[in-house]
Each structure stands twice: as C-alpha cells, then as structure tokens.
Coordinates of C-alpha atoms in Angstrom, one line a residue:
Chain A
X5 CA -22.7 41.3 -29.7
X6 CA -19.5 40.9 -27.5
X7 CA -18.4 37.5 -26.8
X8 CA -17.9 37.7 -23.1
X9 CA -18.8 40.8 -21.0
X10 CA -19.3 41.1 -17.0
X11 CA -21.6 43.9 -15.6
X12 CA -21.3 45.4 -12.4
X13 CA -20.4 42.4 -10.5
X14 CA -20.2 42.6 -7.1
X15 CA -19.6 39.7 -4.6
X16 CA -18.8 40.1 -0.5
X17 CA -17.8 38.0 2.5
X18 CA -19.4 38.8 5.1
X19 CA -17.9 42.1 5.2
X20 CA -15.3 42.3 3.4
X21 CA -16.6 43.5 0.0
X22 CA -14.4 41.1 -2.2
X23 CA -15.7 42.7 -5.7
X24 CA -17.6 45.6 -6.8
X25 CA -18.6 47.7 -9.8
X26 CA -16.5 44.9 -11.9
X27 CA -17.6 45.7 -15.5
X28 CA -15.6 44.9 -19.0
X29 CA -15.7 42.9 -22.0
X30 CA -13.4 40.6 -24.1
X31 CA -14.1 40.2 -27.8
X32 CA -13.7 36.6 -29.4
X33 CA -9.7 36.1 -30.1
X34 CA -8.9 38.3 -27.3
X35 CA -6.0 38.0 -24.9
X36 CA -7.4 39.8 -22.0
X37 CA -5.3 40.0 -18.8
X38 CA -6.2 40.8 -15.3
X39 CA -3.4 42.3 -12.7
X40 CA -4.0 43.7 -9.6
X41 CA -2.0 43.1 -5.7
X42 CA -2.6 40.1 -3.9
X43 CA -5.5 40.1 -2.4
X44 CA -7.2 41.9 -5.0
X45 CA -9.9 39.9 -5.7
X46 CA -8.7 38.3 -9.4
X47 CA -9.0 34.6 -8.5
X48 CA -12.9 35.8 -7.1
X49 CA -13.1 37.3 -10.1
X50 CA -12.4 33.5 -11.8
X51 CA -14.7 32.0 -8.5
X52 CA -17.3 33.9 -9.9
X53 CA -17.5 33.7 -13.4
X54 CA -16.6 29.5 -12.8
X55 CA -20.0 29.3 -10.7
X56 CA -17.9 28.3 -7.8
X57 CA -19.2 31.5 -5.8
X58 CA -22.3 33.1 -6.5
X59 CA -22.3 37.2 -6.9
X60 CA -24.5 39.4 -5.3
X61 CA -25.0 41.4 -7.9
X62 CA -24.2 41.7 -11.7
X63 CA -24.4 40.1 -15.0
X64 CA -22.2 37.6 -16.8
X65 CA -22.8 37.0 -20.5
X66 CA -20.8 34.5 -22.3
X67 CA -21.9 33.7 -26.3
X68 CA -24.8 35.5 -25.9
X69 CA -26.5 34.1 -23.1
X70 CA -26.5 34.9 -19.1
X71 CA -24.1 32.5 -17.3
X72 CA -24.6 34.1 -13.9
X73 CA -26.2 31.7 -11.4
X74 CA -25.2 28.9 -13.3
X75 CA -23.6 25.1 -11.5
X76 CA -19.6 25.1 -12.4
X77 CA -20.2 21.7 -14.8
X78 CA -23.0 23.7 -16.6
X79 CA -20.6 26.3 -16.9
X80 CA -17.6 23.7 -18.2
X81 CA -20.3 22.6 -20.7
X82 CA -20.5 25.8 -22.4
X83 CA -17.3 25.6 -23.1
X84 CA -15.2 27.4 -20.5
X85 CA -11.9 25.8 -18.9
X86 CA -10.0 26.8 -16.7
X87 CA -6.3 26.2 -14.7
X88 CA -5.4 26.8 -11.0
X89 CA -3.2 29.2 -9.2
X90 CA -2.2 26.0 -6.9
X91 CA -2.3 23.1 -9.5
X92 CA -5.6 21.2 -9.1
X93 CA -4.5 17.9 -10.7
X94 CA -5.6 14.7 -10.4
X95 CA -2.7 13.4 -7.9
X96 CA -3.0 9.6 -8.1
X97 CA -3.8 9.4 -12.6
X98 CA -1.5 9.6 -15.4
X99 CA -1.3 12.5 -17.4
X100 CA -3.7 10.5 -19.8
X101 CA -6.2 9.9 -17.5
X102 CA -5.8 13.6 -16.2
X103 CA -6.6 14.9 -19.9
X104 CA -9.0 12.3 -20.5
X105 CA -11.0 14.0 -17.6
X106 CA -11.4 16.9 -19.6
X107 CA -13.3 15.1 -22.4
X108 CA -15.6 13.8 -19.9
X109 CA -18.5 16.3 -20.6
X110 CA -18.3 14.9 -24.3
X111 CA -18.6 11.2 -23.3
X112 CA -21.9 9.5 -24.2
X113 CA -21.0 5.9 -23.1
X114 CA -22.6 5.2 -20.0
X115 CA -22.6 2.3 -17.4
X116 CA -24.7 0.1 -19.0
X117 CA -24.1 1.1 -22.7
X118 CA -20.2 0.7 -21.4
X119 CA -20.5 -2.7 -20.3
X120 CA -22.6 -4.3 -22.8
X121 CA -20.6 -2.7 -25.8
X122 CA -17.4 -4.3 -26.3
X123 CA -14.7 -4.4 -29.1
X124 CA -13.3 -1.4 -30.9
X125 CA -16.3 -1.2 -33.5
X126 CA -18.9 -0.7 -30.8
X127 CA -20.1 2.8 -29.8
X128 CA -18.2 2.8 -26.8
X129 CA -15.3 1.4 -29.0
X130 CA -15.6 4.1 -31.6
X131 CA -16.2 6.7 -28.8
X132 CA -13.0 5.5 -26.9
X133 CA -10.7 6.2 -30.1
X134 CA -11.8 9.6 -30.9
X135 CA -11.4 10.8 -27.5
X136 CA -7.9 9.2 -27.2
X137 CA -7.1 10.6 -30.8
X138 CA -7.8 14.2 -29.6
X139 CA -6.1 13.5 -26.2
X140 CA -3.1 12.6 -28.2
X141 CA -3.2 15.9 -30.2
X142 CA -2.9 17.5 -27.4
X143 CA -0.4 15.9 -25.6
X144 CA 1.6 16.4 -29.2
X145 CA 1.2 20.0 -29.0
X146 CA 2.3 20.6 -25.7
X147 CA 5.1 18.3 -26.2
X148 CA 3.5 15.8 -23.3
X149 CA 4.6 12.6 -24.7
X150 CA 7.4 11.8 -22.6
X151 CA 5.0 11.9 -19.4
X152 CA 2.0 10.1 -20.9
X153 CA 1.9 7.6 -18.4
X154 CA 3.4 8.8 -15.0
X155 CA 1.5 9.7 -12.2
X156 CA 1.1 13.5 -12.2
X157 CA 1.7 13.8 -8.3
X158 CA 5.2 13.4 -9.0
X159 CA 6.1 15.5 -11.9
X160 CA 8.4 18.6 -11.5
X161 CA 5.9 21.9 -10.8
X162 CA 6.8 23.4 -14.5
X163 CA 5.3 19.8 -16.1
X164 CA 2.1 20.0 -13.5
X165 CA 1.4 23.1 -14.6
X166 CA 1.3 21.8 -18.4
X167 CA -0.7 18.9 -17.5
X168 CA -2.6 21.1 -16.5
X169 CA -3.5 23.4 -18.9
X170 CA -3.7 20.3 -21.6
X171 CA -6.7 19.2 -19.2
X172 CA -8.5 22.3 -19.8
X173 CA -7.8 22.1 -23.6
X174 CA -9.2 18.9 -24.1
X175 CA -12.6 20.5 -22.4
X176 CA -12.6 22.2 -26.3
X177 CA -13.1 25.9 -24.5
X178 CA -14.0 28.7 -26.5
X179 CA -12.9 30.6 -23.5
X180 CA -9.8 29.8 -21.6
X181 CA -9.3 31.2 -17.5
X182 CA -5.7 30.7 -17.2
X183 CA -4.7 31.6 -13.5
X184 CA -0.9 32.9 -13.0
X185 CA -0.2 30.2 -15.8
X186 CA 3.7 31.2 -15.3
X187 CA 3.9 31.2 -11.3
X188 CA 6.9 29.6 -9.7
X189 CA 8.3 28.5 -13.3
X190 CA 11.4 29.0 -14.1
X191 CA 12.8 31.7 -16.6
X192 CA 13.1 28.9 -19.5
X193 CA 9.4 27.7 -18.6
X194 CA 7.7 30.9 -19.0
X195 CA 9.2 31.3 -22.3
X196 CA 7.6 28.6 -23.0
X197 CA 4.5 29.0 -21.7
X198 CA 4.2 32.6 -23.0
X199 CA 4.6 30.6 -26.6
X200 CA 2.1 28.3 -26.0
X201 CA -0.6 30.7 -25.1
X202 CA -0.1 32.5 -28.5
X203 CA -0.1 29.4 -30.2
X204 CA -3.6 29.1 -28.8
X205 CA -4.7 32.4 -29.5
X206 CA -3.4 32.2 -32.7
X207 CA -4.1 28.3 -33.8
X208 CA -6.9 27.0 -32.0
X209 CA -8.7 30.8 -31.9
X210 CA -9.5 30.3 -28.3
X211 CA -10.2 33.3 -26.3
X212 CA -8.1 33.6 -23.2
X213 CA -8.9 35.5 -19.9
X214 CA -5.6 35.7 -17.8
X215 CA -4.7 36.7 -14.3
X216 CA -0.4 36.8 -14.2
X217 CA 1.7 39.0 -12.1
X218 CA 5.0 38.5 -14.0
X219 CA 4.4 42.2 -15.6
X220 CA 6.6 41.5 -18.2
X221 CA 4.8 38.2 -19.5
X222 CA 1.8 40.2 -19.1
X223 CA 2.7 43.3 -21.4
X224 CA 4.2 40.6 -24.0
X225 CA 0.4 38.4 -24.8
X226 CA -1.9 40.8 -23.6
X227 CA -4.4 42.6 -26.2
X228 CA -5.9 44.5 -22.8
X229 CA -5.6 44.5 -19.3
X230 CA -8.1 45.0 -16.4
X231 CA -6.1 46.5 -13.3
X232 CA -8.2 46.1 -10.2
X233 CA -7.3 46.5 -6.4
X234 CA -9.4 46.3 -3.2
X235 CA -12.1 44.3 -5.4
X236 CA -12.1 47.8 -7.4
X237 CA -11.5 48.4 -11.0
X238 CA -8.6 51.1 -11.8
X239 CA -8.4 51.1 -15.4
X240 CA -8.8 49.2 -18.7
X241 CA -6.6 49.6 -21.3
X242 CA -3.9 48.6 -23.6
X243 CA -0.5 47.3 -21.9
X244 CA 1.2 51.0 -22.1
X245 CA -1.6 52.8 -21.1
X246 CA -2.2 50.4 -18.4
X247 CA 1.6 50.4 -17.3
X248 CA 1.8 54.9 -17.2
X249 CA -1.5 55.0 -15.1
X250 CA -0.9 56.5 -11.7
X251 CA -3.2 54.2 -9.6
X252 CA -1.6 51.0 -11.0
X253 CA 2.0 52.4 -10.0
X254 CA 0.8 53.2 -6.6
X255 CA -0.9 49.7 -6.5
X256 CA 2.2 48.4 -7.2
X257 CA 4.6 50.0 -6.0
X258 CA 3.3 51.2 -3.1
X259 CA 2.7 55.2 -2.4
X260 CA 6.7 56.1 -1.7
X261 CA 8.1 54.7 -5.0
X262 CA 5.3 56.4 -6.9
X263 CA 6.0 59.9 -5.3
X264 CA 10.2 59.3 -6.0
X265 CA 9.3 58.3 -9.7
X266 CA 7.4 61.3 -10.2
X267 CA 10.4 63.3 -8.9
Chain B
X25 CA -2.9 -30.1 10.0
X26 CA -6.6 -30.6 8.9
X27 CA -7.9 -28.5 12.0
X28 CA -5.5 -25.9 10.5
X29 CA -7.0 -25.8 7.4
X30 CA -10.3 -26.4 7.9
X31 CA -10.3 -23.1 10.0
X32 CA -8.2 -21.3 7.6
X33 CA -11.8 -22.0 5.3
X34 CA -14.3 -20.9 7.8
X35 CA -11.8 -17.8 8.3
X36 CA -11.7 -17.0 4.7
X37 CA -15.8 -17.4 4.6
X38 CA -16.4 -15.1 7.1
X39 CA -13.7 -12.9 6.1
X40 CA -15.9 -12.4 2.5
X41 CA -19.0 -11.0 4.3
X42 CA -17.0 -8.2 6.4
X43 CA -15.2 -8.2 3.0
X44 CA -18.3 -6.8 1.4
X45 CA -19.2 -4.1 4.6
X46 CA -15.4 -3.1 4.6
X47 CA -15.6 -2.3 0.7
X48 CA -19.2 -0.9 1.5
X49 CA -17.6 1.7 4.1
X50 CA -14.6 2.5 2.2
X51 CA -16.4 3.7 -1.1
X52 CA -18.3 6.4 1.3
X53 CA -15.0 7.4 3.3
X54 CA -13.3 7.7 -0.1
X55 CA -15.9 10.5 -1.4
X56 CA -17.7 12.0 1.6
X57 CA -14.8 11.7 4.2
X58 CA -17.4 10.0 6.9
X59 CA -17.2 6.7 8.4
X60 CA -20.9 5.4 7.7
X61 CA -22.0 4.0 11.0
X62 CA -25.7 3.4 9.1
X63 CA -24.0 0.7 6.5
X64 CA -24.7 -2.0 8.3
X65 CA -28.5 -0.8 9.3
X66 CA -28.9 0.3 5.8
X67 CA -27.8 -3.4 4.8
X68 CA -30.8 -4.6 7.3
X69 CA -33.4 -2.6 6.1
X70 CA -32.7 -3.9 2.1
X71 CA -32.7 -7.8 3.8
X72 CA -35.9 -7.2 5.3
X73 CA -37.6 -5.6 2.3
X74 CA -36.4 -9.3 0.6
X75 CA -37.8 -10.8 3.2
X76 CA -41.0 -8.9 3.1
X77 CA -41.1 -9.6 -0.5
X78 CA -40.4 -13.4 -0.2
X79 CA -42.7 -14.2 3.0
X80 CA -45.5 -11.4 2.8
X81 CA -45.9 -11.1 -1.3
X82 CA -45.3 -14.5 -2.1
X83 CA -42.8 -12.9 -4.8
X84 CA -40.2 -15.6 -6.2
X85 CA -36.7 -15.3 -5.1
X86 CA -35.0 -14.3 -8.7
X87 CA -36.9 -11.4 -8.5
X88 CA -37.0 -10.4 -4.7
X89 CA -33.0 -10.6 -4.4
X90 CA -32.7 -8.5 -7.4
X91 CA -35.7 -6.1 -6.2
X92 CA -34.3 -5.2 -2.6
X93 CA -31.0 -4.3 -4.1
X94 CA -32.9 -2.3 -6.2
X95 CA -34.1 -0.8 -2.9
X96 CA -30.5 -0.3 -1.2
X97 CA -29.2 1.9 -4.2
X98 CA -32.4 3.6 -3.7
X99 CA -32.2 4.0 0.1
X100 CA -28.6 5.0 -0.3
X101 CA -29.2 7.9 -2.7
X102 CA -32.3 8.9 -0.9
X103 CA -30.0 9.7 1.9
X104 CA -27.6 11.2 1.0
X105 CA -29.6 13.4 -1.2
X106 CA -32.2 14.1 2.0
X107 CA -29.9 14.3 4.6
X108 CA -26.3 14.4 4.4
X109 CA -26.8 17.1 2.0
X110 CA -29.0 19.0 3.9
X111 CA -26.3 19.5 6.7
X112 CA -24.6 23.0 6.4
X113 CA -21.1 23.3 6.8
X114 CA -20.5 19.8 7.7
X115 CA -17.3 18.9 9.1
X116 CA -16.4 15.0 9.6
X117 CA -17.8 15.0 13.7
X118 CA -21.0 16.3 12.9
X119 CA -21.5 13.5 10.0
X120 CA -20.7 10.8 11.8
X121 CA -23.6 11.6 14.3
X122 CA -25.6 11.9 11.6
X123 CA -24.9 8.9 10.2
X124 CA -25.5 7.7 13.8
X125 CA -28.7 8.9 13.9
X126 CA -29.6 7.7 10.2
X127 CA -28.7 4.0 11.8
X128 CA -31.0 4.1 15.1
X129 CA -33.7 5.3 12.6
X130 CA -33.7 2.7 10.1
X131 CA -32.8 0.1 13.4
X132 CA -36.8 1.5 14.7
X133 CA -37.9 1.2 11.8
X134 CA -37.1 -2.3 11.1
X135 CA -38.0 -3.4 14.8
X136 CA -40.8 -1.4 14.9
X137 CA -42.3 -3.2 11.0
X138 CA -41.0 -6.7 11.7
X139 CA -40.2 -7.5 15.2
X140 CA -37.1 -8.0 17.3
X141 CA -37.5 -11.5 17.0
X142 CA -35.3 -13.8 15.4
X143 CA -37.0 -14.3 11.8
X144 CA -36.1 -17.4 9.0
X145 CA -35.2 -16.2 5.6
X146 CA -36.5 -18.3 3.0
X147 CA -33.1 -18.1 1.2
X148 CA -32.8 -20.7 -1.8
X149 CA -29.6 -22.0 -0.1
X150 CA -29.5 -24.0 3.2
X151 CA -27.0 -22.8 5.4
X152 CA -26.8 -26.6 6.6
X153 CA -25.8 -28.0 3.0
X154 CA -22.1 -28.2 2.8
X155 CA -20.0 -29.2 0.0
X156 CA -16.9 -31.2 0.3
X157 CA -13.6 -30.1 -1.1
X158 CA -10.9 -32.7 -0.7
X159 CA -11.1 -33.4 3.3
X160 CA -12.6 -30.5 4.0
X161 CA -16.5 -29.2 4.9
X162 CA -17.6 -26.0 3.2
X163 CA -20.9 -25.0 3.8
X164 CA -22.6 -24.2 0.1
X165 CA -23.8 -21.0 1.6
X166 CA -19.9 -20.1 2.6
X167 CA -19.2 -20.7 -1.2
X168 CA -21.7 -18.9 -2.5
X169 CA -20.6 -15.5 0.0
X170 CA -17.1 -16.1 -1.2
X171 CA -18.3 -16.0 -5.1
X172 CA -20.5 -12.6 -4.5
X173 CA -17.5 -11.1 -2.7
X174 CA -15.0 -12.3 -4.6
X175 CA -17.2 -11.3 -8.1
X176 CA -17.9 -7.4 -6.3
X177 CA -14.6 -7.0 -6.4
X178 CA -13.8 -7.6 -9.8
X179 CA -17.2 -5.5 -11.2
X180 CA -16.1 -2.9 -8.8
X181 CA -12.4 -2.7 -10.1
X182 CA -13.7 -2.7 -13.6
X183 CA -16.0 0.3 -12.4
X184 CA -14.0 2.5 -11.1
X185 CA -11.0 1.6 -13.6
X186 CA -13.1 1.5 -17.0
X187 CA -16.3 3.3 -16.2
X188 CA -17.1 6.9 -17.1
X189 CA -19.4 7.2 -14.1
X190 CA -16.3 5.3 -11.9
X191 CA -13.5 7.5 -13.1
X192 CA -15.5 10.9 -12.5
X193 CA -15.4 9.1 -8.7
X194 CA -12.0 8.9 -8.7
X195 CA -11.6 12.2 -9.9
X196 CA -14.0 13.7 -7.7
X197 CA -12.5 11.8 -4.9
X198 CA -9.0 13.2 -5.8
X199 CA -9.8 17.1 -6.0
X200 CA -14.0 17.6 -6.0
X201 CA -12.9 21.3 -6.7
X202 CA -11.2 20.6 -9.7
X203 CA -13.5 17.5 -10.8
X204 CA -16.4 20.7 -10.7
X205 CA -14.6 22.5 -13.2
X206 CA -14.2 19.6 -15.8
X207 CA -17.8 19.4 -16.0
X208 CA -18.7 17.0 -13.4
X209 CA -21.4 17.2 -11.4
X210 CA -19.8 16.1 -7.9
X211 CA -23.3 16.0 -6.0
X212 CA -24.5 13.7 -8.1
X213 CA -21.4 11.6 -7.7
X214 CA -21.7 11.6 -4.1
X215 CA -25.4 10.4 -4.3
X216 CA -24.0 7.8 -6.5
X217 CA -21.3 6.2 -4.4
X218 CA -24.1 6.4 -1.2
X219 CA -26.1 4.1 -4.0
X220 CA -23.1 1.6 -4.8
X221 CA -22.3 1.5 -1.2
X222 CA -25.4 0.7 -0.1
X223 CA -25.8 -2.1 -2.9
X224 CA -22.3 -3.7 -2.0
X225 CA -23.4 -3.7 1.8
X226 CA -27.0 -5.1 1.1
X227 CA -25.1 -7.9 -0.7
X228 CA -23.7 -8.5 2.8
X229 CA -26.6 -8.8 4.3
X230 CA -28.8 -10.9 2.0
X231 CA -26.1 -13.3 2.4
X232 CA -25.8 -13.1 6.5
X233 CA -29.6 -13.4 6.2
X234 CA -30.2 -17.2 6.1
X235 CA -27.6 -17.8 9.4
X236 CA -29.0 -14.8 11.6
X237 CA -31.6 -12.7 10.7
X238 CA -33.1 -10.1 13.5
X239 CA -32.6 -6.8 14.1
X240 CA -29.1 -6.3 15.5
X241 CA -27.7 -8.8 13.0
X242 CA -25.5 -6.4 10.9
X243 CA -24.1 -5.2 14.6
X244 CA -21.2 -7.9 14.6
X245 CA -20.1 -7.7 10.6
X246 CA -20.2 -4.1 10.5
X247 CA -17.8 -3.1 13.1
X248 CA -15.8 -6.0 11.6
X249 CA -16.2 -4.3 8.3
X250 CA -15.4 -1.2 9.9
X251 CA -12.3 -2.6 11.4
X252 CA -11.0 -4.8 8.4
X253 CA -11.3 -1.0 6.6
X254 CA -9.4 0.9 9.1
X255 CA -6.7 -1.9 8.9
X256 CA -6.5 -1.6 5.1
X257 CA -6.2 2.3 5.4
X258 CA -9.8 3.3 5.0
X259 CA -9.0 4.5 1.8
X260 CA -8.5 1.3 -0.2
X261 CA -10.6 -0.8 -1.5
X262 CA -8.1 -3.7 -1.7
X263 CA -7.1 -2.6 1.9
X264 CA -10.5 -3.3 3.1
X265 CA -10.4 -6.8 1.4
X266 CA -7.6 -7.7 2.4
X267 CA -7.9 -6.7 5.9
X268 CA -11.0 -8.2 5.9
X269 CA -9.9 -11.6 5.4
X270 CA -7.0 -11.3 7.9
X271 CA -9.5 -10.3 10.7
X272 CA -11.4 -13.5 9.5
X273 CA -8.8 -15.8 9.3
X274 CA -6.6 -14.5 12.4
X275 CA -10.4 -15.0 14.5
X276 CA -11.1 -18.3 13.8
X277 CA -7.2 -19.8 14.4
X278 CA -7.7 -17.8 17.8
X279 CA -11.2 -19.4 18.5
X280 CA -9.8 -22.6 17.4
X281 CA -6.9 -22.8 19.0
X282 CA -6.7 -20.1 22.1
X283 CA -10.6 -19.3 23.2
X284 CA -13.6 -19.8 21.5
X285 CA -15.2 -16.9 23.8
X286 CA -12.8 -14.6 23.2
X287 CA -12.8 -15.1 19.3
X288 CA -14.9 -12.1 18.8
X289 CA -12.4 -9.7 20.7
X290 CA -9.2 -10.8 19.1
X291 CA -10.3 -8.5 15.6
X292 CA -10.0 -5.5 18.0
X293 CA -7.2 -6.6 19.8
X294 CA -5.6 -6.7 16.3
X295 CA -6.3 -3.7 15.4
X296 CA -5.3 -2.1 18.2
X297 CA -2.0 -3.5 17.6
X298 CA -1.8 -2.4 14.1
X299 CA -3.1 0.4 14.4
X300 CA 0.1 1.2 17.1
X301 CA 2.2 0.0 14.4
X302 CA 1.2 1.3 11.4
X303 CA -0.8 4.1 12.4
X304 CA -1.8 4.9 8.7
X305 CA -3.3 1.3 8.2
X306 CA -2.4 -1.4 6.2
X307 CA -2.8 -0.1 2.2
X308 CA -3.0 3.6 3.0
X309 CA -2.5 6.5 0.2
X310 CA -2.7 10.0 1.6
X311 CA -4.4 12.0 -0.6
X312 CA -2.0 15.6 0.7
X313 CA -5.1 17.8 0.8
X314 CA -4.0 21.8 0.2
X315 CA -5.3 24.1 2.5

C-alpha cells in the first residue's frame, strides 16, 4: 500500500483547466518534489490535496484512506501540514502563540473544563505543560529561541518563513506540503533550510511533498520529482532523469534555448 | 465642582451600556468584516423573551435572566449559520443589507408578539433606587450596568487571551486561510463569535430594560455603540470601551453644561471630528490583508 498517491486529478476554473490527468505516488520517508513554470498549477495541486479547493475529478489517498472531498481541519487532523508560498502567519502573536496554534487539533481543554480547572496539576494544567514542552522542542530544533516572544509581523522574511514551518511541525504531520520553503531567502538561508528539511526526513521520518523552483535545492533533497506545466504532467523521475528530459528544458527554458542546447 | 462630577458619573453609567453594544459590534467586525446593524434588534428580541418569561410564565428572575441569554447565543448562531452563511460570494455591502434586513425582521417580530407599546420590566432592581457615594447620587441600577460591563470585559479578555475556543478566534481573525490549515474549523468560529456577540449585546439590553423598554429601545444605544466602536477603530475591543465611555462622558458635560436637547447629537458631532482627525479611529491595528 503506498502512503500517499493522487489519481487522475483534475480541477478547472471556469475555463481554464488548472489540473488534469495529475497521477503519482510518494512512499513513507519520501522527499518528493514538484517543479513546473509559474502558473503551472503546483500550489492547486497543494489547494487540492489541503481541501481548500475541491477537484472535479480524481482520487487522493493518504494512509490508506480517501481524503478527497474532505474540510481542510479534517484534513490537518490526519496529520497533514503545510507552509505558504506568501507566509500565512499569525501577524499580531508571538512565535509561541504561532506554534502553539499548531497543537491546537491536540487540545482537549475546552471553555468550561478551561475555566473551572486551575493550577498546574489540573487537566488543563497538565495539558498546558506537554504542549509547551513539545512547542519548546521545536523551537530548539529550529534554533527559535531568540524570537520566542516577538510578534511575528515584524520578523525579517528568512525568520517568518521558519516560524512558519515550526507551526506546521507542531501539527505532528506524517506528511509535510512545504511550498517554495526557500523563496526570497538569502543564499545563507537556504543552506539552512535545505538542512533542516533533511533533518526532518531523516530524524522525525516525516514525509515531505515539495514545490521549489531554486533547481539546484531541488536536485540536492529530492528522492523524485513531478514536473508538470499547463496543469499537465511531463515526467516523473529521479533528479537527473528529470533534469535531461526535453519537455522540462523547453518548460524552462523556453523553446529557443532548448533548440541552441541541442546544437 | 459637584455638578462636574456628578455628570462625569451619569456619563460613565451610560457610557457602560454602549460599552457592552460597542464590544458586541466589534467581536462581529473582527471575524466577519460586517458592521452588524441587527445587534441592537437581536439585543431586543433576548429582553423580550425575559420579559415573556418573567410576566407570561411566571418564571423567577434567577432563572429568566440566565435563560434569555441562553436564547441570544442561540439567536446569534442561528443566524449566522441560516443566513449570513447562506449568502454566496458575499462582499462587505451586500452584508450589511443583510444584516439590515435581519434587524427589520426581528424589529416585526417583536412589535408584531408584544406591542409597540411601552412595556414595564419586572427587573429585580428599581431604576429609582440610588445609592450614595460621598456627595454624589448613583442610581443602583447605574452600578449594577457598570459591574456587568466592567466584569464582560475582564471574562472576555481572559477568553480571547487564555481560551482554546478564544485564541482559534484570534487566529482565525488574523489569517482564516491559514487558521483552516491548522485544523480549525473557521465556520464554526464564526457561528461562535455571532453567539458571544449576541450574549454581550443581550447583556445590554436586559440592563436598558427596566428604564425603556419598547420596541425601538436599542435604536439610541446601538448607533452609540456603533459610534463608540468606530471611534476606538472597530477592531478593538478596548477601543470600543474606551470610546464608549468618552461618547458617554463628553454627552452628558454637553447636556449639562451647553444644551440638554442637543445632548444626543454631540456623540456624532464627535465622531465626525475624529473621524477627520484620525481617520483610522482611536485604537486601530490594520490587519495588512494580502491580496
């Protein structure tokens, strides 16, 4: 049984056909990257597989069971985070409150259990602690700790984007959408973003679907790639089979270069 | 100096019941984006379900209070859920005639069940009892809207600082999009806040009740609700209260001192003014949407 597979999806807008004939899997432990032009159709691709935007047509299985159809917070409670192309961030919270967001489909303590339970050996009390405990290991292992407490609205972009992706970790995925986790960041900052995502391949065992267009980050952490354009698959393969296919070079660099590089 | 005083009182007491609307409002604008021209109407429609309860059902008054506010965050939720959901594509013009249309509805309703005329609440408290403090006549009734307001506001801050169900608010209010992907369900949220806000504002009106109590009575304090909220930004809840008590203090020293008949104007005239100065109101925080 594969761990996450999508079946002919197809989605369109009015008429623009968006998606179509979309099909591949990712196995558990995968680094699975998407590339494609602008504008061709990768963050629909995320829209769709989030809940955001319902497909017209096609299957998404994630752990063995159909997600398709399913409400965005259903789809966040089977354990499937995800990070923004603009940073979606909580503006006016801390970094802590940000990340304590993401634990919020774990949180049992409701409004009346909340205020009647006081004092750190109450439920609530207990509850509090272990959440802040594995907030804390987060912010540790992204190296947070120095912006714990500021308002996130007025971090630099390279931090946001950090924040960020510690708020989808404390969701506890088992399958991470990162989407261009490396745009706008300086050189420095995608070195070390490209480390973290193979420490959380590698240590926490998450699964992670990526779209990036930095080709070079991508070749680096990807297991496969997906190249689509026009809503159209092109190929699946591994990063050098991916990088020699004809399509992908005209894709990319446009139907001139591709004829003077095969001169 | 007394005269001073004494009017700074009645300004603060009034200022606590447009206190409550004003929060009432801002809770809505802060999630759905939509001045809620129904609060005050929805307000009515939970007095004169206490009312019913108290003169029609013979039912005690600890559990009638309790029982229509029971009602408001019912009424609140049942509309949004029926209606403001319903509409497709809304954008912030279209919602405000809806919420428009909610208010003339419930407005029928209540003339059409009860009668335009003026009706007596049997409300534990007097509004003739008064209290003295020092020199000064407070009216127990004045105290008693000052300790609900004053007692909103700290259960509200708590709320929306401590509470699980508050924070996914705030989060939703902050970016619904990315609130959605966390795991929260942001309808639900909205139907909330339409329940809270409807409770804070039928607070308002149980507490009007005892003074005036016919149809248009929630007329007056919710445009002054309305106004102390635009003054503290619309999107503050301290902006709203503090507004609010401005617009109650700055009427009464002007109907004390200038022209009783124009003491009901002066709030807009204020505005008007502040609004020319400080376009953004009082407390405001832009929320910089992306487009």
């Amino acid at each position: 049984m594969t761990f996450f597979s999508i079946d002919n999806l197809a989605i369109a807008f009015g008429g623009l056909q968006a998606l179509q004939d979309i099909r591949f899997d990712v196995q558990a432990g995968e680094v699975f990257a998407i590339i494609g032009p602008n504008g061709a159709g990768k963050t629909t691709l995320f829209n769709c597989i989030n809940g955001i935007y319902r497909p017209d047509a096609g299957n998404i299985r994630f752990d063995g069971r159909n997600i398709q159809g399913l409400r965005p917070d259903q789809v966040a409670r089977l354990g499937i985070a995800r990070t923004f192309q603009n940073i979606e961030l909580f503006a006016n919270m801390t970094t802590m409150e940000n990340i304590m967001l993401g634990r919020h489909v774990f949180m049992r303590t409701g409004l009346f259990r909340g205020a009647a339970m006081w004092g750190p050996r109450s439920f609530a009390g207990r509850e509090e602690r272990d959440h802040r405990r594995q907030v804390e290991k987060i912010i540790d292992l992204l190296r947070l700790q120095a912006v714990r407490g500021k308002l996130v609205g007025a971090l630099p972009y390279g931090t946001q984007k950090m924040v960020e992706l510690a708020r989808a970790l404390a969701l506890e995925p088992k399958l991470l959408l990162l989407d261009e986790p490396c745009a706008g960041m300086t050189a420095e900052e995608k070195q070390d973003m490209i480390f973290w995502i193979k420490d959380i391949q590698n240590d926490l065992g998450i699964t992670i679907l990526l779209i990036e267009h930095d080709m070079r980050m991508v070749m680096d952490i990807s297991d496969r790639i997906l190249a689509i354009n026009f809503g159209q698959p092109i190929t699946i393969g591994t990063a050098d089979e991916v990088r020699r296919h004809p399509e992908v070079l005209k894709a990319y660099l446009g139907e001139e270069d591709h004829r003077e590089s095969a001169a | 100096m007394i005269d001073f005083i004494q009017m700074l009182i009645n300004g603060i007491a009034a200022g606590s019941s447009y206190a409550l609307i004003g929060l009432a409002m801002v809770i809505i604008y802060k999630t759905s984006e939509v001045p809620n021209f129904a609060q005050g109407e929805m307000a009515l429609i939970s007095t004169y379900v206490a009312y019913m309860l108290l003169e029609q059902h013979q039912f005690p008054s600890y559990l009638a209070f309790p029982l229509s506010l029971v009602f408001a965050v019912v009424l609140g939720c049942i509309l949004e859920f029926t209606i403001l959901r319903r509409a497709k594509e809304p954008n912030v013009l279209g919602m405000i005639i809806i919420t428009i249309g909610i208010e003339m509805i419930l407005m029928g309703l209540v003339s059409w069940k009860f009668g335009a005329e003026q009706k007596s609440m049997p409300f534990p408290i007097s509004p003739y009892d008064s209290v003295m403090i020092g020199d000064f006549f407070v009216s127990t009734l004045e105290v008693l809207t000052l300790v609900v307001a004053l007692c909103t506001m700290i259960v509200l801050f708590l709320f929306f600082r401590y509470s699980r169900l508050g924070m996914a608010m705030k989060a939703t209010q902050q970016n619904p999009m990315a609130a959605r992907i966390m795991g929260i369900r942001t309808r639900r949220i909205l139907m909330a806040t339409w329940g809270i806000s409807s409770l804070v504002g039928a607070s308002a009106g149980l507490l009007l009740s005892p003074v005036i109590m016919q149809p248009y009575m929630m007329w007056d304090p919710m445009l002054k609700g309305f106004a102390a909220a635009v003054m503290g930004g619309m999107t503050s809840l301290p902006g709203a209260v503090f507004g609010a008590y401005l617009l109650g203090i700055i009427e009464n020293l002007f109907g004390g001192y200038i022209s009783i008949e124009f003491k009901s104007v002066v709030a807009f005239a204020v505005i008007v003014l502040m609004l020319c100065i400080r376009p953004s109101g009082l407390f405001a925080r832009h929320y910089v949407k992306k487009v």
